[in-house]
Amino acid sequence: MEGQKNDTDHTEPTLSLQAQIESLLFVATEPVPLARLADVLEVKIDQVEQVLLILNHEYRERGMRIQRKGKRVQMVTAPEASDVVRRLLGLELTGKLSPAALETLAIVAYRQPVTRAQIEAIRGVSSDSVLRTLLNRGLVEELGRLDQAG
């Protein structure tokens, strides 16, 4: 029939492995295991690692990087772009930390590695905003999640 489109007529252009990895890392909200990328893309981990090297090489003069944490990778902004990113997001860096931030930082320093729940149990209050401040300042980093509920 005229005017009807056959589903097989519509073909999407094929993206390069490089473009596919870029797309996946762009939408990921947390670091992605290399094995997961390889599995989703149906390629070997070695191929993923090679593409990541190429991408990071290409990103040298750009505002993005691919950061590796163990066997996980994440697309992040370049450290050189931190001032402009802070301004866009309205993140002001003041010279002093609040007493709550100092207390939380002391707990992390003394007990590391420590979970958010453990910090909150020690402090007796929610630590979401304090931890976000410490993360934004680069004073702590999230390394992952426990393999248990809670």
PDB file of C-alpha atoms in Angstrom:
ATOM      1  CA  MET A   1       0.000   0.000   0.000  1.00  0.00           C
ATOM      2  CA  GLU A   2       1.105   3.486  -0.748  1.00  0.00           C
ATOM      3  CA  GLY A   3       1.860   5.761   2.211  1.00  0.00           C
ATOM      4  CA  GLN A   4       2.708   2.915   4.577  1.00  0.00           C
ATOM      5  CA  LYS A   5       6.250   2.561   5.705  1.00  0.00           C
ATOM      6  CA  ASN A   6       7.844  -0.813   6.096  1.00  0.00           C
ATOM      7  CA  ASP A   7       9.803  -1.210   9.346  1.00  0.00           C
ATOM      8  CA  THR A   8      12.715  -2.657   7.407  1.00  0.00           C
ATOM      9  CA  ASP A   9      13.002   0.520   5.313  1.00  0.00           C
ATOM     10  CA  HIS A  10      14.213   2.525   8.314  1.00  0.00           C
ATOM     11  CA  THR A  11      17.860   1.890   9.090  1.00  0.00           C
ATOM     12  CA  GLU A  12      19.789   3.930  11.591  1.00  0.00           C
ATOM     13  CA  PRO A  13      23.315   4.949  10.676  1.00  0.00           C
ATOM     14  CA  THR A  14      25.898   2.797  12.383  1.00  0.00           C
ATOM     15  CA  LEU A  15      27.970   4.597  14.990  1.00  0.00           C
ATOM     16  CA  SER A  16      31.648   3.870  15.393  1.00  0.00           C
ATOM     17  CA  LEU A  17      32.725   2.033  18.530  1.00  0.00           C
ATOM     18  CA  GLN A  18      34.293   5.291  19.673  1.00  0.00           C
ATOM     19  CA  ALA A  19      30.992   7.189  19.288  1.00  0.00           C
ATOM     20  CA  GLN A  20      29.057   4.426  21.039  1.00  0.00           C
ATOM     21  CA  ILE A  21      31.397   4.434  24.042  1.00  0.00           C
ATOM     22  CA  GLU A  22      31.228   8.220  24.188  1.00  0.00           C
ATOM     23  CA  SER A  23      27.425   8.086  24.166  1.00  0.00           C
ATOM     24  CA  LEU A  24      27.254   5.501  26.927  1.00  0.00           C
ATOM     25  CA  LEU A  25      29.667   7.389  29.166  1.00  0.00           C
ATOM     26  CA  PHE A  26      27.871  10.671  28.524  1.00  0.00           C
ATOM     27  CA  VAL A  27      24.544   9.334  29.818  1.00  0.00           C
ATOM     28  CA  ALA A  28      25.958   7.254  32.685  1.00  0.00           C
ATOM     29  CA  THR A  29      25.360   8.809  36.095  1.00  0.00           C
ATOM     30  CA  GLU A  30      28.185   6.917  37.762  1.00  0.00           C
ATOM     31  CA  PRO A  31      31.387   5.112  36.743  1.00  0.00           C
ATOM     32  CA  VAL A  32      30.719   2.212  34.356  1.00  0.00           C
ATOM     33  CA  PRO A  33      32.613  -1.087  34.644  1.00  0.00           C
ATOM     34  CA  LEU A  34      34.760  -1.823  31.578  1.00  0.00           C
ATOM     35  CA  ALA A  35      33.234  -5.289  31.437  1.00  0.00           C
ATOM     36  CA  ARG A  36      29.739  -3.755  31.252  1.00  0.00           C
ATOM     37  CA  LEU A  37      30.747  -1.512  28.335  1.00  0.00           C
ATOM     38  CA  ALA A  38      32.278  -4.476  26.519  1.00  0.00           C
ATOM     39  CA  ASP A  39      29.184  -6.579  27.191  1.00  0.00           C
ATOM     40  CA  VAL A  40      26.709  -3.918  25.993  1.00  0.00           C
ATOM     41  CA  LEU A  41      28.774  -3.214  22.871  1.00  0.00           C
ATOM     42  CA  GLU A  42      29.521  -6.900  22.250  1.00  0.00           C
ATOM     43  CA  VAL A  43      33.274  -6.346  22.006  1.00  0.00           C
ATOM     44  CA  LYS A  44      36.323  -7.369  24.027  1.00  0.00           C
ATOM     45  CA  ILE A  45      37.499  -5.321  27.000  1.00  0.00           C
ATOM     46  CA  ASP A  46      40.810  -4.728  25.178  1.00  0.00           C
ATOM     47  CA  GLN A  47      38.920  -2.964  22.383  1.00  0.00           C
ATOM     48  CA  VAL A  48      37.114  -0.750  24.909  1.00  0.00           C
ATOM     49  CA  GLU A  49      40.404   0.115  26.615  1.00  0.00           C
ATOM     50  CA  GLN A  50      42.008   1.043  23.292  1.00  0.00           C
ATOM     51  CA  VAL A  51      39.125   3.333  22.372  1.00  0.00           C
ATOM     52  CA  LEU A  52      39.318   4.971  25.813  1.00  0.00           C
ATOM     53  CA  LEU A  53      42.995   5.772  25.209  1.00  0.00           C
ATOM     54  CA  ILE A  54      42.139   7.300  21.830  1.00  0.00           C
ATOM     55  CA  LEU A  55      39.295   9.354  23.307  1.00  0.00           C
ATOM     56  CA  ASN A  56      41.446  10.700  26.142  1.00  0.00           C
ATOM     57  CA  HIS A  57      44.132  11.614  23.622  1.00  0.00           C
ATOM     58  CA  GLU A  58      41.548  13.501  21.556  1.00  0.00           C
ATOM     59  CA  TYR A  59      40.160  15.204  24.672  1.00  0.00           C
ATOM     60  CA  ARG A  60      43.538  16.731  25.660  1.00  0.00           C
ATOM     61  CA  GLU A  61      42.564  20.142  24.281  1.00  0.00           C
ATOM     62  CA  ARG A  62      38.887  19.882  25.220  1.00  0.00           C
ATOM     63  CA  GLY A  63      36.856  20.278  28.381  1.00  0.00           C
ATOM     64  CA  MET A  64      36.213  16.562  28.898  1.00  0.00           C
ATOM     65  CA  ARG A  65      38.208  13.599  30.146  1.00  0.00           C
ATOM     66  CA  ILE A  66      37.550   9.944  30.707  1.00  0.00           C
ATOM     67  CA  GLN A  67      38.520   9.182  34.263  1.00  0.00           C
ATOM     68  CA  ARG A  68      39.407   5.665  35.295  1.00  0.00           C
ATOM     69  CA  LYS A  69      38.828   4.337  38.805  1.00  0.00           C
ATOM     70  CA  GLY A  70      40.062   0.776  38.920  1.00  0.00           C
ATOM     71  CA  LYS A  71      38.049  -1.170  36.359  1.00  0.00           C
ATOM     72  CA  ARG A  72      35.418   1.572  36.020  1.00  0.00           C
ATOM     73  CA  VAL A  73      35.387   4.634  33.780  1.00  0.00           C
ATOM     74  CA  GLN A  74      33.432   7.865  33.774  1.00  0.00           C
ATOM     75  CA  MET A  75      33.239  10.931  31.564  1.00  0.00           C
ATOM     76  CA  VAL A  76      34.150  14.004  33.620  1.00  0.00           C
ATOM     77  CA  THR A  77      34.965  17.635  33.016  1.00  0.00           C
ATOM     78  CA  ALA A  78      38.620  18.561  32.673  1.00  0.00           C
ATOM     79  CA  PRO A  79      40.179  19.936  35.874  1.00  0.00           C
ATOM     80  CA  GLU A  80      41.166  23.051  33.914  1.00  0.00           C
ATOM     81  CA  ALA A  81      37.460  23.790  33.400  1.00  0.00           C
ATOM     82  CA  SER A  82      36.623  23.733  37.111  1.00  0.00           C
ATOM     83  CA  ASP A  83      36.309  27.515  37.526  1.00  0.00           C
ATOM     84  CA  VAL A  84      33.846  27.968  34.676  1.00  0.00           C
ATOM     85  CA  VAL A  85      31.876  24.854  35.683  1.00  0.00           C
ATOM     86  CA  ARG A  86      31.627  26.137  39.266  1.00  0.00           C
ATOM     87  CA  ARG A  87      30.307  29.478  38.030  1.00  0.00           C
ATOM     88  CA  LEU A  88      27.678  27.810  35.845  1.00  0.00           C
ATOM     89  CA  LEU A  89      26.502  25.572  38.686  1.00  0.00           C
ATOM     90  CA  GLY A  90      26.690  28.340  41.281  1.00  0.00           C
ATOM     91  CA  LEU A  91      29.205  26.481  43.417  1.00  0.00           C
ATOM     92  CA  GLU A  92      31.132  28.964  45.492  1.00  0.00           C
ATOM     93  CA  LEU A  93      34.337  27.856  47.124  1.00  0.00           C
ATOM     94  CA  THR A  94      34.848  29.652  50.382  1.00  0.00           C
ATOM     95  CA  GLY A  95      38.041  29.331  52.324  1.00  0.00           C
ATOM     96  CA  LYS A  96      36.513  27.803  55.443  1.00  0.00           C
ATOM     97  CA  LEU A  97      34.679  24.585  56.089  1.00  0.00           C
ATOM     98  CA  SER A  98      31.689  24.432  58.412  1.00  0.00           C
ATOM     99  CA  PRO A  99      32.029  22.560  61.710  1.00  0.00           C
ATOM    100  CA  ALA A 100      29.795  19.816  60.231  1.00  0.00           C
ATOM    101  CA  ALA A 101      32.099  19.497  57.207  1.00  0.00           C
ATOM    102  CA  LEU A 102      35.186  19.345  59.442  1.00  0.00           C
ATOM    103  CA  GLU A 103      33.526  16.694  61.612  1.00  0.00           C
ATOM    104  CA  THR A 104      32.600  14.635  58.538  1.00  0.00           C
ATOM    105  CA  LEU A 105      36.075  15.028  57.059  1.00  0.00           C
ATOM    106  CA  ALA A 106      37.603  13.839  60.344  1.00  0.00           C
ATOM    107  CA  ILE A 107      35.363  10.757  60.322  1.00  0.00           C
ATOM    108  CA  VAL A 108      36.358   9.969  56.732  1.00  0.00           C
ATOM    109  CA  ALA A 109      40.061  10.480  57.482  1.00  0.00           C
ATOM    110  CA  TYR A 110      39.975   8.297  60.584  1.00  0.00           C
ATOM    111  CA  ARG A 111      37.671   5.514  59.400  1.00  0.00           C
ATOM    112  CA  GLN A 112      38.249   5.333  55.638  1.00  0.00           C
ATOM    113  CA  PRO A 113      36.896   3.608  53.702  1.00  0.00           C
ATOM    114  CA  VAL A 114      33.558   4.556  55.221  1.00  0.00           C
ATOM    115  CA  THR A 115      30.002   4.582  53.899  1.00  0.00           C
ATOM    116  CA  ARG A 116      27.526   7.443  54.028  1.00  0.00           C
ATOM    117  CA  ALA A 117      25.387   5.375  56.433  1.00  0.00           C
ATOM    118  CA  GLN A 118      28.353   4.875  58.772  1.00  0.00           C
ATOM    119  CA  ILE A 119      29.116   8.608  58.744  1.00  0.00           C
ATOM    120  CA  GLU A 120      25.483   9.407  59.523  1.00  0.00           C
ATOM    121  CA  ALA A 121      25.407   6.825  62.334  1.00  0.00           C
ATOM    122  CA  ILE A 122      28.467   8.419  63.938  1.00  0.00           C
ATOM    123  CA  ARG A 123      27.215  11.998  63.493  1.00  0.00           C
ATOM    124  CA  GLY A 124      23.590  11.212  64.289  1.00  0.00           C
ATOM    125  CA  VAL A 125      22.287  13.419  61.452  1.00  0.00           C
ATOM    126  CA  SER A 126      21.972  13.345  57.666  1.00  0.00           C
ATOM    127  CA  SER A 127      25.249  14.105  55.913  1.00  0.00           C
ATOM    128  CA  ASP A 128      24.035  14.511  52.321  1.00  0.00           C
ATOM    129  CA  SER A 129      24.757  18.216  51.888  1.00  0.00           C
ATOM    130  CA  VAL A 130      28.018  18.073  53.844  1.00  0.00           C
ATOM    131  CA  LEU A 131      29.286  15.173  51.744  1.00  0.00           C
ATOM    132  CA  ARG A 132      28.225  16.947  48.560  1.00  0.00           C
ATOM    133  CA  THR A 133      30.268  19.992  49.637  1.00  0.00           C
ATOM    134  CA  LEU A 134      33.302  17.832  50.392  1.00  0.00           C
ATOM    135  CA  LEU A 135      32.902  16.022  47.040  1.00  0.00           C
ATOM    136  CA  ASN A 136      32.627  19.336  45.164  1.00  0.00           C
ATOM    137  CA  ARG A 137      35.810  20.563  46.796  1.00  0.00           C
ATOM    138  CA  GLY A 138      37.638  17.361  45.946  1.00  0.00           C
ATOM    139  CA  LEU A 139      38.273  16.572  49.617  1.00  0.00           C
ATOM    140  CA  VAL A 140      36.586  13.164  49.461  1.00  0.00           C
ATOM    141  CA  GLU A 141      35.718  10.835  46.628  1.00  0.00           C
ATOM    142  CA  GLU A 142      33.106   8.176  46.151  1.00  0.00           C
ATOM    143  CA  LEU A 143      34.677   4.815  45.411  1.00  0.00           C
ATOM    144  CA  GLY A 144      31.576   2.738  44.892  1.00  0.00           C
ATOM    145  CA  ARG A 145      28.847   0.981  46.772  1.00  0.00           C
ATOM    146  CA  LEU A 146      28.683  -1.925  49.175  1.00  0.00           C
ATOM    147  CA  ASP A 147      27.300  -5.193  47.870  1.00  0.00           C
ATOM    148  CA  GLN A 148      24.559  -5.210  50.483  1.00  0.00           C
ATOM    149  CA  ALA A 149      21.220  -3.567  51.039  1.00  0.00           C
ATOM    150  CA  GLY A 150      20.995  -0.320  53.009  1.00  0.00           C
TER     151      GLY A 150
END
